[in-house]
C-alpha atoms as a printed R data frame, in Angstrom:
    type eleno elety resid chain resno       x       y       z
1   ATOM     1    CA   MET     A     1 -56.146 -27.845 -47.323
2   ATOM     2    CA   PRO     A     2 -53.045 -29.994 -46.540
3   ATOM     3    CA   SER     A     3 -53.158 -33.663 -47.520
4   ATOM     4    CA   LEU     A     4 -53.087 -36.630 -45.154
5   ATOM     5    CA   GLY     A     5 -49.493 -37.374 -46.262
6   ATOM     6    CA   TYR     A     6 -48.438 -33.919 -45.003
7   ATOM     7    CA   TYR     A     7 -49.659 -34.686 -41.473
8   ATOM     8    CA   PHE     A     8 -48.169 -38.174 -41.515
9   ATOM     9    CA   THR     A     9 -44.681 -36.963 -42.448
10  ATOM    10    CA   ARG     A    10 -44.919 -34.039 -40.027
11  ATOM    11    CA   LYS     A    11 -45.881 -36.457 -37.208
12  ATOM    12    CA   ASN     A    12 -42.930 -38.733 -38.079
13  ATOM    13    CA   PHE     A    13 -40.533 -35.806 -38.257
14  ATOM    14    CA   THR     A    14 -41.703 -34.570 -34.847
15  ATOM    15    CA   SER     A    15 -41.296 -38.050 -33.336
16  ATOM    16    CA   VAL     A    16 -37.791 -38.501 -34.768
17  ATOM    17    CA   LEU     A    17 -36.805 -35.020 -33.601
18  ATOM    18    CA   THR     A    18 -38.142 -35.725 -30.096
19  ATOM    19    CA   LEU     A    19 -36.200 -39.008 -29.970
20  ATOM    20    CA   LEU     A    20 -32.972 -37.333 -31.138
21  ATOM    21    CA   LEU     A    21 -33.348 -34.482 -28.657
22  ATOM    22    CA   THR     A    22 -33.920 -36.977 -25.834
23  ATOM    23    CA   LEU     A    23 -30.797 -38.960 -26.776
24  ATOM    24    CA   CYS     A    24 -28.663 -35.823 -27.179
25  ATOM    25    CA   GLY     A    25 -29.966 -34.374 -23.905
26  ATOM    26    CA   SER     A    26 -29.169 -37.597 -22.042
27  ATOM    27    CA   PHE     A    27 -25.654 -37.654 -23.479
28  ATOM    28    CA   MET     A    28 -25.099 -33.992 -22.562
29  ATOM    29    CA   ILE     A    29 -26.290 -34.591 -18.986
30  ATOM    30    CA   TYR     A    30 -23.959 -37.615 -18.680
31  ATOM    31    CA   LYS     A    31 -20.934 -35.676 -19.989
32  ATOM    32    CA   GLY     A    32 -21.866 -32.588 -17.946
33  ATOM    33    CA   LEU     A    33 -21.992 -34.661 -14.766
34  ATOM    34    CA   GLY     A    34 -18.602 -36.116 -15.656
35  ATOM    35    CA   LEU     A    35 -17.183 -32.620 -16.077
36  ATOM    36    CA   VAL     A    36 -18.611 -31.335 -12.784
37  ATOM    37    CA   LEU     A    37 -17.589 -34.460 -10.837
38  ATOM    38    CA   ASN     A    38 -14.142 -34.642 -12.509
39  ATOM    39    CA   THR     A    39 -14.580 -38.170 -13.830
40  ATOM    40    CA   GLY     A    40 -15.011 -39.752 -17.249
41  ATOM    41    CA   ASP     A    41 -17.828 -41.956 -15.971
42  ATOM    42    CA   PRO     A    42 -20.135 -40.355 -13.376
43  ATOM    43    CA   PHE     A    43 -21.882 -43.685 -12.789
44  ATOM    44    CA   VAL     A    44 -21.151 -47.349 -13.478
45  ATOM    45    CA   VAL     A    45 -22.888 -50.676 -12.920
46  ATOM    46    CA   VAL     A    46 -21.443 -53.231 -10.483
47  ATOM    47    CA   LEU     A    47 -20.846 -56.382 -12.554
48  ATOM    48    CA   SER     A    48 -19.644 -58.891  -9.941
49  ATOM    49    CA   GLU     A    49 -20.178 -59.990  -6.355
50  ATOM    50    CA   SER     A    50 -16.682 -58.956  -5.229
51  ATOM    51    CA   MET     A    51 -17.968 -56.003  -3.150
52  ATOM    52    CA   GLU     A    52 -20.832 -57.740  -1.369
53  ATOM    53    CA   PRO     A    53 -22.315 -56.935   1.111
54  ATOM    54    CA   ALA     A    54 -21.528 -53.248   0.372
55  ATOM    55    CA   PHE     A    55 -22.678 -53.439  -3.258
56  ATOM    56    CA   ALA     A    56 -24.540 -56.202  -5.049
57  ATOM    57    CA   ARG     A    57 -24.371 -57.160  -8.686
58  ATOM    58    CA   GLY     A    58 -26.571 -54.785 -10.678
59  ATOM    59    CA   ASP     A    59 -26.224 -51.764  -8.379
60  ATOM    60    CA   ILE     A    60 -25.541 -48.438 -10.083
61  ATOM    61    CA   ILE     A    61 -22.822 -46.525  -8.253
62  ATOM    62    CA   PHE     A    62 -22.204 -42.782  -8.545
63  ATOM    63    CA   LEU     A    63 -18.642 -41.491  -8.761
64  ATOM    64    CA   ALA     A    64 -16.815 -38.257  -8.033
65  ATOM    65    CA   ASN     A    65 -13.130 -37.500  -8.210
66  ATOM    66    CA   PRO     A    66 -12.310 -34.292  -6.287
67  ATOM    67    CA   LYS     A    67  -8.983 -32.888  -7.486
68  ATOM    68    CA   HIS     A    68  -7.778 -31.642  -4.099
69  ATOM    69    CA   ARG     A    69  -8.551 -34.650  -1.914
70  ATOM    70    CA   PRO     A    70  -6.164 -37.604  -1.681
71  ATOM    71    CA   TYR     A    71  -7.561 -41.126  -1.532
72  ATOM    72    CA   ALA     A    72  -7.654 -42.755   1.887
73  ATOM    73    CA   THR     A    73  -7.705 -46.274   3.260
74  ATOM    74    CA   GLY     A    74 -11.324 -47.446   3.270
75  ATOM    75    CA   ASP     A    75 -12.414 -45.406   0.245
76  ATOM    76    CA   ILE     A    76 -14.239 -47.403  -2.406
77  ATOM    77    CA   LEU     A    77 -12.735 -46.642  -5.807
78  ATOM    78    CA   VAL     A    78 -13.445 -47.545  -9.396
79  ATOM    79    CA   TYR     A    79 -10.243 -48.107 -11.340
80  ATOM    80    CA   SER     A    80  -9.167 -49.215 -14.766
81  ATOM    81    CA   VAL     A    81  -5.625 -50.353 -15.532
82  ATOM    82    CA   PRO     A    82  -4.033 -50.592 -18.997
83  ATOM    83    CA   GLY     A    83  -4.968 -53.831 -20.701
84  ATOM    84    CA   THR     A    84  -8.501 -53.987 -19.282
85  ATOM    85    CA   THR     A    85 -11.791 -52.656 -20.601
86  ATOM    86    CA   THR     A    86 -13.997 -53.268 -17.569
87  ATOM    87    CA   PRO     A    87 -13.667 -50.878 -14.621
88  ATOM    88    CA   ILE     A    88 -13.251 -52.552 -11.216
89  ATOM    89    CA   VAL     A    89 -14.965 -51.436  -7.990
90  ATOM    90    CA   HIS     A    90 -12.896 -52.235  -4.859
91  ATOM    91    CA   ARG     A    91 -11.927 -50.790  -1.476
92  ATOM    92    CA   VAL     A    92  -8.543 -49.209  -0.719
93  ATOM    93    CA   LEU     A    93  -6.538 -51.381   1.705
94  ATOM    94    CA   GLU     A    94  -3.328 -49.390   1.791
95  ATOM    95    CA   THR     A    95  -2.035 -46.024   0.545
96  ATOM    96    CA   HIS     A    96   1.444 -44.575   0.221
97  ATOM    97    CA   SER     A    97   1.783 -40.854  -0.484
98  ATOM    98    CA   GLN     A    98   4.814 -38.773  -1.303
99  ATOM    99    CA   TYR     A    99   4.987 -35.216  -2.635
100 ATOM   100    CA   LYS     A   100   7.245 -34.567  -5.597
101 ATOM   101    CA   PRO     A   101  10.064 -32.047  -5.010
102 ATOM   102    CA   GLY     A   102   9.021 -28.410  -5.414
103 ATOM   103    CA   PHE     A   103   5.328 -28.906  -4.597
104 ATOM   104    CA   THR     A   104   3.512 -27.752  -1.483
105 ATOM   105    CA   HIS     A   105   1.676 -30.156   0.750
106 ATOM   106    CA   VAL     A   106  -1.747 -28.671  -0.049
107 ATOM   107    CA   GLY     A   107  -4.163 -30.627  -2.222
108 ATOM   108    CA   THR     A   108  -3.078 -33.320  -4.655
109 ATOM   109    CA   ASN     A   109  -0.880 -31.248  -7.004
110 ATOM   110    CA   GLY     A   110   2.460 -32.990  -7.088
111 ATOM   111    CA   LEU     A   111   1.164 -35.861  -4.951
112 ATOM   112    CA   ASN     A   112   2.507 -39.245  -5.919
113 ATOM   113    CA   GLN     A   113  -0.018 -41.600  -4.359
114 ATOM   114    CA   LYS     A   114   0.041 -45.383  -4.668
115 ATOM   115    CA   MET     A   115  -2.814 -47.643  -3.541
116 ATOM   116    CA   LEU     A   116  -3.547 -51.299  -2.965
117 ATOM   117    CA   THR     A   117  -7.176 -52.422  -3.302
118 ATOM   118    CA   LYS     A   118  -9.273 -55.485  -2.543
119 ATOM   119    CA   GLY     A   119 -12.886 -56.513  -3.015
120 ATOM   120    CA   ASP     A   120 -14.736 -56.926   0.299
121 ATOM   121    CA   ASN     A   121 -15.854 -60.412  -0.765
122 ATOM   122    CA   ASN     A   122 -12.458 -61.491  -2.178
123 ATOM   123    CA   PRO     A   123  -9.928 -63.535  -0.180
124 ATOM   124    CA   VAL     A   124  -6.827 -61.736  -1.559
125 ATOM   125    CA   ASP     A   125  -5.832 -58.245  -2.691
126 ATOM   126    CA   ASP     A   126  -5.962 -57.062  -6.323
127 ATOM   127    CA   THR     A   127  -2.277 -57.292  -7.241
128 ATOM   128    CA   ASP     A   128  -3.065 -59.939  -9.886
129 ATOM   129    CA   LEU     A   129  -5.640 -57.600 -11.468
130 ATOM   130    CA   TYR     A   130  -3.105 -54.796 -11.986
131 ATOM   131    CA   HIS     A   131  -1.526 -56.485 -15.055
132 ATOM   132    CA   GLY     A   132   2.088 -56.209 -13.934
133 ATOM   133    CA   LEU     A   133   1.760 -53.031 -11.866
134 ATOM   134    CA   GLU     A   134   2.700 -53.246  -8.205
135 ATOM   135    CA   TRP     A   135   0.361 -50.447  -7.108
136 ATOM   136    CA   LEU     A   136  -2.494 -48.391  -8.463
137 ATOM   137    CA   GLU     A   137  -1.688 -44.746  -9.111
138 ATOM   138    CA   ARG     A   138  -3.973 -41.709  -9.380
139 ATOM   139    CA   GLU     A   139  -4.140 -41.914 -13.185
140 ATOM   140    CA   HIS     A   140  -5.748 -45.364 -12.949
141 ATOM   141    CA   ILE     A   141  -8.633 -44.126 -10.791
142 ATOM   142    CA   VAL     A   142 -11.950 -43.429 -12.531
143 ATOM   143    CA   GLY     A   143 -13.582 -42.100  -9.358
144 ATOM   144    CA   ARG     A   144 -14.523 -42.501  -5.711
145 ATOM   145    CA   VAL     A   145 -17.956 -43.972  -4.904
146 ATOM   146    CA   VAL     A   146 -20.298 -41.341  -3.441
147 ATOM   147    CA   GLY     A   147 -23.681 -43.125  -3.686
148 ATOM   148    CA   PHE     A   148 -25.604 -46.004  -5.241
149 ATOM   149    CA   LEU     A   149 -29.000 -47.254  -6.446
150 ATOM   150    CA   PRO     A   150 -29.586 -50.945  -5.705
151 ATOM   151    CA   TYR     A   151 -30.271 -53.357  -8.615
152 ATOM   152    CA   VAL     A   152 -31.198 -50.620 -11.134
153 ATOM   153    CA   GLY     A   153 -28.366 -51.604 -13.485
154 ATOM   154    CA   TYR     A   154 -29.434 -55.214 -14.015
155 ATOM   155    CA   PHE     A   155 -30.570 -54.413 -17.572
156 ATOM   156    CA   THR     A   156 -26.911 -53.741 -18.460
157 ATOM   157    CA   ILE     A   157 -25.860 -57.103 -17.018
158 ATOM   158    CA   ILE     A   158 -28.595 -58.901 -18.974
159 ATOM   159    CA   MET     A   159 -27.516 -57.156 -22.181
160 ATOM   160    CA   ASN     A   160 -23.860 -58.122 -21.556
161 ATOM   161    CA   TYR     A   161 -24.919 -61.720 -20.932
162 ATOM   162    CA   PHE     A   162 -26.671 -61.978 -24.299
163 ATOM   163    CA   GLN     A   163 -23.994 -60.023 -26.174
164 ATOM   164    CA   ASN     A   164 -21.833 -63.100 -26.799
165 ATOM   165    CA   ASP     A   165 -24.697 -65.229 -28.154
166 ATOM   166    CA   TYR     A   166 -26.626 -62.408 -29.848
167 ATOM   167    CA   PRO     A   167 -24.176 -59.580 -30.628
168 ATOM   168    CA   ASN     A   168 -26.761 -57.458 -32.481
169 ATOM   169    CA   LEU     A   169 -29.517 -57.791 -29.868
170 ATOM   170    CA   LYS     A   170 -28.968 -54.326 -28.372
171 ATOM   171    CA   TYR     A   171 -29.221 -52.715 -31.823
172 ATOM   172    CA   VAL     A   172 -32.436 -54.609 -32.535
173 ATOM   173    CA   LEU     A   173 -33.885 -53.510 -29.178
174 ATOM   174    CA   LEU     A   174 -32.849 -49.871 -29.700
175 ATOM   175    CA   GLY     A   175 -34.238 -49.932 -33.238
176 ATOM   176    CA   GLY     A   176 -37.460 -51.475 -31.943
177 ATOM   177    CA   MET     A   177 -37.823 -48.734 -29.327
178 ATOM   178    CA   GLY     A   178 -37.199 -46.084 -31.984
179 ATOM   179    CA   LEU     A   179 -39.750 -47.681 -34.331
180 ATOM   180    CA   TYR     A   180 -42.252 -47.879 -31.489
181 ATOM   181    CA   THR     A   181 -41.729 -44.182 -30.806
182 ATOM   182    CA   LEU     A   182 -42.293 -43.364 -34.479
183 ATOM   183    CA   ILE     A   183 -45.469 -45.436 -34.727
184 ATOM   184    CA   ASN     A   184 -46.995 -44.586 -31.346
185 ATOM   185    CA   GLY     A   185 -45.578 -41.090 -30.932
186 ATOM   186    CA   GLU     A   186 -47.638 -38.087 -29.989
187 ATOM   187    CA   GLN     A   187 -51.322 -38.759 -30.703
């Protein structure tokens, strides 16, 4: 007859394995969505009020980046320029497109497209946010907004708020959730 210690370690092993499979599965779904939607980040959280009333702070927005569709005036894009770590969500005000020599005018292969953006709630365009660039180019675009969930991303904003004062808080919370799963796992 197996001892009580055998069941206890087996229960812990099962809980840890379940937690690891859940984390790995979530990561694989995130990366798989990015691959299908042709973007490094299939969803991001809106961190400022610059796009109100279209998007509020804390909304999660879903992104896609079709290869064969140029960006148009009015599209809402997420972009990241060199020298910044936070992606920016703003609307395209102006586009200028020109095909490189030797390319056909079908799709975006060979398309040299430049864009100017602005937040709906901002008084001026984003030229100051481009860090010395005059225009955004296709390589700066993370994706085009295709949908959103209102206020679901507020947890991320709260965690970012406390990160400066309590830099290890997210690790403590994640560790606490893992410990809780181990202790109160499958009964």
